[in-house]
């Protein structure tokens, strides 16, 4: 124990006050570009230029505006990084004692619902209850509508807790007629749901907009689809239909679920300081999101954020399930007792989707079979 190396976090201010080389340096800071094409590490005390020519990158996607632990040596006013690693993520069990019984997730309850015995009992008794997630559901596509009808027919006798549809909801941009086309497509969807009495009475239909859906610019969080488009389907299906923001949060009994429709894999890989040499991209993405405690660990130039509602992007304390609806291939990953899933593009993955069972916390892959003609 006496000979064991012990490392201590240093501030950039301390490094800059040194006139000689400093070895075995570990700094916690933010990767940033203060001048174009040159990376710096920034902390509350200052910033220092980085030399990453010899850096060994650990697992994760290291993007500008992400927090990192940089290990190396400081010499001649430059931090020479030998190793770059993501900060360790904090488990929910570690976080909760700091918040007590305060509701940090959101919703109308002022107290945390995670430890409610009554809700836990309801959750466990509904052992067959499930939430279905579908991404990039084109309501103007005949084949997609046909598959949805098959889905509704299959679940009508045993309705799920909710079906979560994520955009984009139209297969192509229609220009100035886009809103009109979406309103008509939602009307057709409503007419298709109405005959399934059990489904419309017991199931919630949740709609999370995508980037191409009206009527917001490329900014997170995105508002819900405007009411003039959704008023007809709401009037016919009532409280069964929920048009929400992107991202959104779903509280089911004690379960905390965060849903976002965003092509994060493409954005994160394209804007990484270093593309991973090995490993699985979903693994890298999962560790990065939970380490950074945010759904958007990207610079504002890549992903603008509406700061007034930036807390909706937070993953701290860690939720039970994070749904990242991405055009990337479907995946299910579990890390630090939190699951991150991607249902994939519904039309491009042969009409596959994800099913989450809250009672057992299981995620199942499902697919609508091809009908024999």
PDB file of N, CA, C and O in Angstrom, residues 121-165:
ATOM      1  N   UNK A 121     -46.612  -2.151  -6.020  1.00  0.00           N
ATOM      2  CA  UNK A 121     -47.528  -3.298  -6.001  1.00  0.00           C
ATOM      3  C   UNK A 121     -48.325  -3.372  -7.307  1.00  0.00           C
ATOM      4  O   UNK A 121     -48.459  -4.446  -7.914  1.00  0.00           O
ATOM      5  N   UNK A 122     -48.829  -2.211  -7.771  1.00  0.00           N
ATOM      6  CA  UNK A 122     -49.578  -2.169  -9.039  1.00  0.00           C
ATOM      7  C   UNK A 122     -48.682  -2.611 -10.195  1.00  0.00           C
ATOM      8  O   UNK A 122     -49.093  -3.377 -11.069  1.00  0.00           O
ATOM      9  N   UNK A 123     -47.457  -2.133 -10.162  1.00  0.00           N
ATOM     10  CA  UNK A 123     -46.497  -2.461 -11.221  1.00  0.00           C
ATOM     11  C   UNK A 123     -46.234  -3.961 -11.281  1.00  0.00           C
ATOM     12  O   UNK A 123     -46.211  -4.558 -12.360  1.00  0.00           O
ATOM     13  N   UNK A 124     -46.015  -4.579 -10.128  1.00  0.00           N
ATOM     14  CA  UNK A 124     -45.700  -6.007 -10.090  1.00  0.00           C
ATOM     15  C   UNK A 124     -46.913  -6.876 -10.422  1.00  0.00           C
ATOM     16  O   UNK A 124     -46.767  -7.953 -11.025  1.00  0.00           O
ATOM     17  N   UNK A 125     -48.107  -6.407 -10.028  1.00  0.00           N
ATOM     18  CA  UNK A 125     -49.318  -7.189 -10.330  1.00  0.00           C
ATOM     19  C   UNK A 125     -49.640  -7.176 -11.817  1.00  0.00           C
ATOM     20  O   UNK A 125     -50.217  -8.120 -12.345  1.00  0.00           O
ATOM     21  N   UNK A 126     -49.256  -6.102 -12.504  1.00  0.00           N
ATOM     22  CA  UNK A 126     -49.485  -6.023 -13.946  1.00  0.00           C
ATOM     23  C   UNK A 126     -48.270  -6.604 -14.673  1.00  0.00           C
ATOM     24  O   UNK A 126     -47.572  -5.922 -15.417  1.00  0.00           O
ATOM     25  N   UNK A 127     -48.046  -7.892 -14.431  1.00  0.00           N
ATOM     26  CA  UNK A 127     -46.817  -8.530 -14.932  1.00  0.00           C
ATOM     27  C   UNK A 127     -46.784  -8.655 -16.453  1.00  0.00           C
ATOM     28  O   UNK A 127     -45.712  -8.808 -17.050  1.00  0.00           O
ATOM     29  N   UNK A 128     -47.954  -8.571 -17.087  1.00  0.00           N
ATOM     30  CA  UNK A 128     -48.004  -8.646 -18.555  1.00  0.00           C
ATOM     31  C   UNK A 128     -48.075  -7.262 -19.205  1.00  0.00           C
ATOM     32  O   UNK A 128     -48.138  -7.152 -20.429  1.00  0.00           O
ATOM     33  N   UNK A 129     -48.079  -6.218 -18.373  1.00  0.00           N
ATOM     34  CA  UNK A 129     -48.141  -4.868 -18.915  1.00  0.00           C
ATOM     35  C   UNK A 129     -46.884  -4.546 -19.717  1.00  0.00           C
ATOM     36  O   UNK A 129     -45.771  -4.928 -19.339  1.00  0.00           O
ATOM     37  N   UNK A 130     -47.054  -3.838 -20.819  1.00  0.00           N
ATOM     38  CA  UNK A 130     -45.908  -3.532 -21.676  1.00  0.00           C
ATOM     39  C   UNK A 130     -46.076  -2.162 -22.323  1.00  0.00           C
ATOM     40  O   UNK A 130     -47.191  -1.644 -22.458  1.00  0.00           O
ATOM     41  N   UNK A 131     -44.941  -1.584 -22.684  1.00  0.00           N
ATOM     42  CA  UNK A 131     -44.912  -0.325 -23.430  1.00  0.00           C
ATOM     43  C   UNK A 131     -44.190  -0.586 -24.743  1.00  0.00           C
ATOM     44  O   UNK A 131     -43.089  -1.139 -24.753  1.00  0.00           O
ATOM     45  N   UNK A 132     -44.825  -0.195 -25.843  1.00  0.00           N
ATOM     46  CA  UNK A 132     -44.296  -0.465 -27.182  1.00  0.00           C
ATOM     47  C   UNK A 132     -43.687   0.809 -27.761  1.00  0.00           C
ATOM     48  O   UNK A 132     -44.295   1.882 -27.694  1.00  0.00           O
ATOM     49  N   UNK A 133     -42.480   0.677 -28.321  1.00  0.00           N
ATOM     50  CA  UNK A 133     -41.778   1.818 -28.901  1.00  0.00           C
ATOM     51  C   UNK A 133     -41.531   1.579 -30.386  1.00  0.00           C
ATOM     52  O   UNK A 133     -40.934   0.566 -30.773  1.00  0.00           O
ATOM     53  N   UNK A 134     -42.013   2.519 -31.215  1.00  0.00           N
ATOM     54  CA  UNK A 134     -41.793   2.461 -32.658  1.00  0.00           C
ATOM     55  C   UNK A 134     -41.213   3.800 -33.108  1.00  0.00           C
ATOM     56  O   UNK A 134     -41.697   4.854 -32.699  1.00  0.00           O
ATOM     57  N   UNK A 135     -40.205   3.749 -33.959  1.00  0.00           N
ATOM     58  CA  UNK A 135     -39.562   4.980 -34.411  1.00  0.00           C
ATOM     59  C   UNK A 135     -39.695   5.155 -35.914  1.00  0.00           C
ATOM     60  O   UNK A 135     -39.709   4.179 -36.665  1.00  0.00           O
ATOM     61  N   UNK A 136     -39.751   6.396 -36.345  1.00  0.00           N
ATOM     62  CA  UNK A 136     -39.874   6.768 -37.756  1.00  0.00           C
ATOM     63  C   UNK A 136     -41.092   6.071 -38.383  1.00  0.00           C
ATOM     64  O   UNK A 136     -40.993   5.290 -39.330  1.00  0.00           O
ATOM     65  N   UNK A 137     -42.244   6.367 -37.814  1.00  0.00           N
ATOM     66  CA  UNK A 137     -43.488   5.750 -38.263  1.00  0.00           C
ATOM     67  C   UNK A 137     -44.157   6.671 -39.282  1.00  0.00           C
ATOM     68  O   UNK A 137     -44.653   7.744 -38.930  1.00  0.00           O
ATOM     69  N   UNK A 138     -44.176   6.252 -40.540  1.00  0.00           N
ATOM     70  CA  UNK A 138     -44.705   7.084 -41.624  1.00  0.00           C
ATOM     71  C   UNK A 138     -46.195   6.837 -41.794  1.00  0.00           C
ATOM     72  O   UNK A 138     -46.614   5.833 -42.374  1.00  0.00           O
ATOM     73  N   UNK A 139     -47.000   7.761 -41.336  1.00  0.00           N
ATOM     74  CA  UNK A 139     -48.449   7.594 -41.413  1.00  0.00           C
ATOM     75  C   UNK A 139     -48.997   7.832 -42.819  1.00  0.00           C
ATOM     76  O   UNK A 139     -50.186   7.620 -43.059  1.00  0.00           O
ATOM     77  N   UNK A 140     -48.141   8.275 -43.741  1.00  0.00           N
ATOM     78  CA  UNK A 140     -48.590   8.470 -45.123  1.00  0.00           C
ATOM     79  C   UNK A 140     -48.161   7.321 -46.031  1.00  0.00           C
ATOM     80  O   UNK A 140     -48.369   7.369 -47.239  1.00  0.00           O
ATOM     81  N   UNK A 141     -47.581   6.278 -45.434  1.00  0.00           N
ATOM     82  CA  UNK A 141     -47.095   5.136 -46.203  1.00  0.00           C
ATOM     83  C   UNK A 141     -48.075   3.969 -46.066  1.00  0.00           C
ATOM     84  O   UNK A 141     -48.375   3.526 -44.957  1.00  0.00           O
ATOM     85  N   UNK A 142     -48.577   3.474 -47.187  1.00  0.00           N
ATOM     86  CA  UNK A 142     -49.609   2.427 -47.174  1.00  0.00           C
ATOM     87  C   UNK A 142     -49.114   1.165 -46.462  1.00  0.00           C
ATOM     88  O   UNK A 142     -49.842   0.540 -45.679  1.00  0.00           O
ATOM     89  N   UNK A 143     -47.847   0.777 -46.721  1.00  0.00           N
ATOM     90  CA  UNK A 143     -47.308  -0.442 -46.118  1.00  0.00           C
ATOM     91  C   UNK A 143     -47.189  -0.287 -44.600  1.00  0.00           C
ATOM     92  O   UNK A 143     -47.522  -1.205 -43.840  1.00  0.00           O
ATOM     93  N   UNK A 144     -46.747   0.894 -44.158  1.00  0.00           N
ATOM     94  CA  UNK A 144     -46.625   1.147 -42.718  1.00  0.00           C
ATOM     95  C   UNK A 144     -48.006   1.110 -42.056  1.00  0.00           C
ATOM     96  O   UNK A 144     -48.178   0.488 -41.000  1.00  0.00           O
ATOM     97  N   UNK A 145     -48.987   1.748 -42.663  1.00  0.00           N
ATOM     98  CA  UNK A 145     -50.346   1.748 -42.118  1.00  0.00           C
ATOM     99  C   UNK A 145     -50.898   0.329 -42.031  1.00  0.00           C
ATOM    100  O   UNK A 145     -51.556  -0.056 -41.049  1.00  0.00           O
ATOM    101  N   UNK A 146     -50.628  -0.480 -43.053  1.00  0.00           N
ATOM    102  CA  UNK A 146     -51.077  -1.876 -43.052  1.00  0.00           C
ATOM    103  C   UNK A 146     -50.448  -2.653 -41.890  1.00  0.00           C
ATOM    104  O   UNK A 146     -51.126  -3.436 -41.209  1.00  0.00           O
ATOM    105  N   UNK A 147     -49.149  -2.416 -41.654  1.00  0.00           N
ATOM    106  CA  UNK A 147     -48.458  -3.101 -40.554  1.00  0.00           C
ATOM    107  C   UNK A 147     -48.983  -2.630 -39.201  1.00  0.00           C
ATOM    108  O   UNK A 147     -49.099  -3.422 -38.259  1.00  0.00           O
ATOM    109  N   UNK A 148     -49.311  -1.341 -39.103  1.00  0.00           N
ATOM    110  CA  UNK A 148     -49.866  -0.826 -37.850  1.00  0.00           C
ATOM    111  C   UNK A 148     -51.232  -1.447 -37.561  1.00  0.00           C
ATOM    112  O   UNK A 148     -51.558  -1.751 -36.409  1.00  0.00           O
ATOM    113  N   UNK A 149     -52.016  -1.658 -38.606  1.00  0.00           N
ATOM    114  CA  UNK A 149     -53.328  -2.295 -38.430  1.00  0.00           C
ATOM    115  C   UNK A 149     -53.159  -3.712 -37.901  1.00  0.00           C
ATOM    116  O   UNK A 149     -53.912  -4.161 -37.020  1.00  0.00           O
ATOM    117  N   UNK A 150     -52.149  -4.414 -38.416  1.00  0.00           N
ATOM    118  CA  UNK A 150     -51.840  -5.762 -37.918  1.00  0.00           C
ATOM    119  C   UNK A 150     -51.420  -5.703 -36.452  1.00  0.00           C
ATOM    120  O   UNK A 150     -51.809  -6.544 -35.644  1.00  0.00           O
ATOM    121  N   UNK A 151     -50.614  -4.679 -36.106  1.00  0.00           N
ATOM    122  CA  UNK A 151     -50.163  -4.494 -34.724  1.00  0.00           C
ATOM    123  C   UNK A 151     -51.343  -4.245 -33.796  1.00  0.00           C
ATOM    124  O   UNK A 151     -51.469  -4.885 -32.740  1.00  0.00           O
ATOM    125  N   UNK A 152     -52.241  -3.341 -34.186  1.00  0.00           N
ATOM    126  CA  UNK A 152     -53.412  -3.022 -33.361  1.00  0.00           C
ATOM    127  C   UNK A 152     -54.310  -4.239 -33.193  1.00  0.00           C
ATOM    128  O   UNK A 152     -54.840  -4.501 -32.107  1.00  0.00           O
ATOM    129  N   UNK A 153     -54.474  -4.981 -34.276  1.00  0.00           N
ATOM    130  CA  UNK A 153     -55.317  -6.186 -34.225  1.00  0.00           C
ATOM    131  C   UNK A 153     -54.741  -7.217 -33.264  1.00  0.00           C
ATOM    132  O   UNK A 153     -55.463  -7.849 -32.491  1.00  0.00           O
ATOM    133  N   UNK A 154     -53.402  -7.368 -33.288  1.00  0.00           N
ATOM    134  CA  UNK A 154     -52.747  -8.363 -32.424  1.00  0.00           C
ATOM    135  C   UNK A 154     -52.819  -8.008 -30.952  1.00  0.00           C
ATOM    136  O   UNK A 154     -52.893  -8.892 -30.093  1.00  0.00           O
ATOM    137  N   UNK A 155     -52.792  -6.690 -30.646  1.00  0.00           N
ATOM    138  CA  UNK A 155     -52.780  -6.264 -29.244  1.00  0.00           C
ATOM    139  C   UNK A 155     -54.153  -5.854 -28.726  1.00  0.00           C
ATOM    140  O   UNK A 155     -54.270  -5.458 -27.563  1.00  0.00           O
ATOM    141  N   UNK A 156     -55.186  -5.935 -29.540  1.00  0.00           N
ATOM    142  CA  UNK A 156     -56.511  -5.447 -29.125  1.00  0.00           C
ATOM    143  C   UNK A 156     -57.074  -6.214 -27.938  1.00  0.00           C
ATOM    144  O   UNK A 156     -57.683  -5.635 -27.034  1.00  0.00           O
ATOM    145  N   UNK A 157     -56.887  -7.527 -27.900  1.00  0.00           N
ATOM    146  CA  UNK A 157     -57.428  -8.335 -26.799  1.00  0.00           C
ATOM    147  C   UNK A 157     -56.614  -8.168 -25.520  1.00  0.00           C
ATOM    148  O   UNK A 157     -57.136  -8.374 -24.416  1.00  0.00           O
ATOM    149  N   UNK A 158     -55.335  -7.837 -25.660  1.00  0.00           N
ATOM    150  CA  UNK A 158     -54.471  -7.608 -24.491  1.00  0.00           C
ATOM    151  C   UNK A 158     -53.743  -6.274 -24.674  1.00  0.00           C
ATOM    152  O   UNK A 158     -52.564  -6.239 -25.033  1.00  0.00           O
ATOM    153  N   UNK A 159     -54.460  -5.178 -24.453  1.00  0.00           N
ATOM    154  CA  UNK A 159     -53.891  -3.854 -24.753  1.00  0.00           C
ATOM    155  C   UNK A 159     -52.643  -3.552 -23.921  1.00  0.00           C
ATOM    156  O   UNK A 159     -52.600  -3.844 -22.715  1.00  0.00           O
ATOM    157  N   UNK A 160     -51.618  -2.983 -24.547  1.00  0.00           N
ATOM    158  CA  UNK A 160     -50.435  -2.558 -23.795  1.00  0.00           C
ATOM    159  C   UNK A 160     -50.733  -1.302 -22.975  1.00  0.00           C
ATOM    160  O   UNK A 160     -51.793  -0.682 -23.133  1.00  0.00           O
ATOM    161  N   UNK A 161     -49.809  -0.948 -22.093  1.00  0.00           N
ATOM    162  CA  UNK A 161     -49.957   0.274 -21.299  1.00  0.00           C
ATOM    163  C   UNK A 161     -49.952   1.489 -22.219  1.00  0.00           C
ATOM    164  O   UNK A 161     -50.766   2.403 -22.086  1.00  0.00           O
ATOM    165  N   UNK A 162     -49.019   1.471 -23.169  1.00  0.00           N
ATOM    166  CA  UNK A 162     -48.899   2.597 -24.096  1.00  0.00           C
ATOM    167  C   UNK A 162     -48.182   2.142 -25.364  1.00  0.00           C
ATOM    168  O   UNK A 162     -47.391   1.197 -25.343  1.00  0.00           O
ATOM    169  N   UNK A 163     -48.493   2.833 -26.457  1.00  0.00           N
ATOM    170  CA  UNK A 163     -47.734   2.691 -27.701  1.00  0.00           C
ATOM    171  C   UNK A 163     -47.124   4.051 -27.999  1.00  0.00           C
ATOM    172  O   UNK A 163     -47.838   5.049 -28.121  1.00  0.00           O
ATOM    173  N   UNK A 164     -45.801   4.082 -28.065  1.00  0.00           N
ATOM    174  CA  UNK A 164     -45.095   5.344 -28.271  1.00  0.00           C
ATOM    175  C   UNK A 164     -44.628   5.415 -29.724  1.00  0.00           C
ATOM    176  O   UNK A 164     -43.789   4.629 -30.161  1.00  0.00           O
ATOM    177  N   UNK A 165     -45.216   6.357 -30.478  1.00  0.00           N
ATOM    178  CA  UNK A 165     -44.821   6.592 -31.865  1.00  0.00           C
ATOM    179  C   UNK A 165     -43.820   7.747 -31.893  1.00  0.00           C
ATOM    180  O   UNK A 165     -44.064   8.801 -31.309  1.00  0.00           O
TER     181      UNK A 165
END
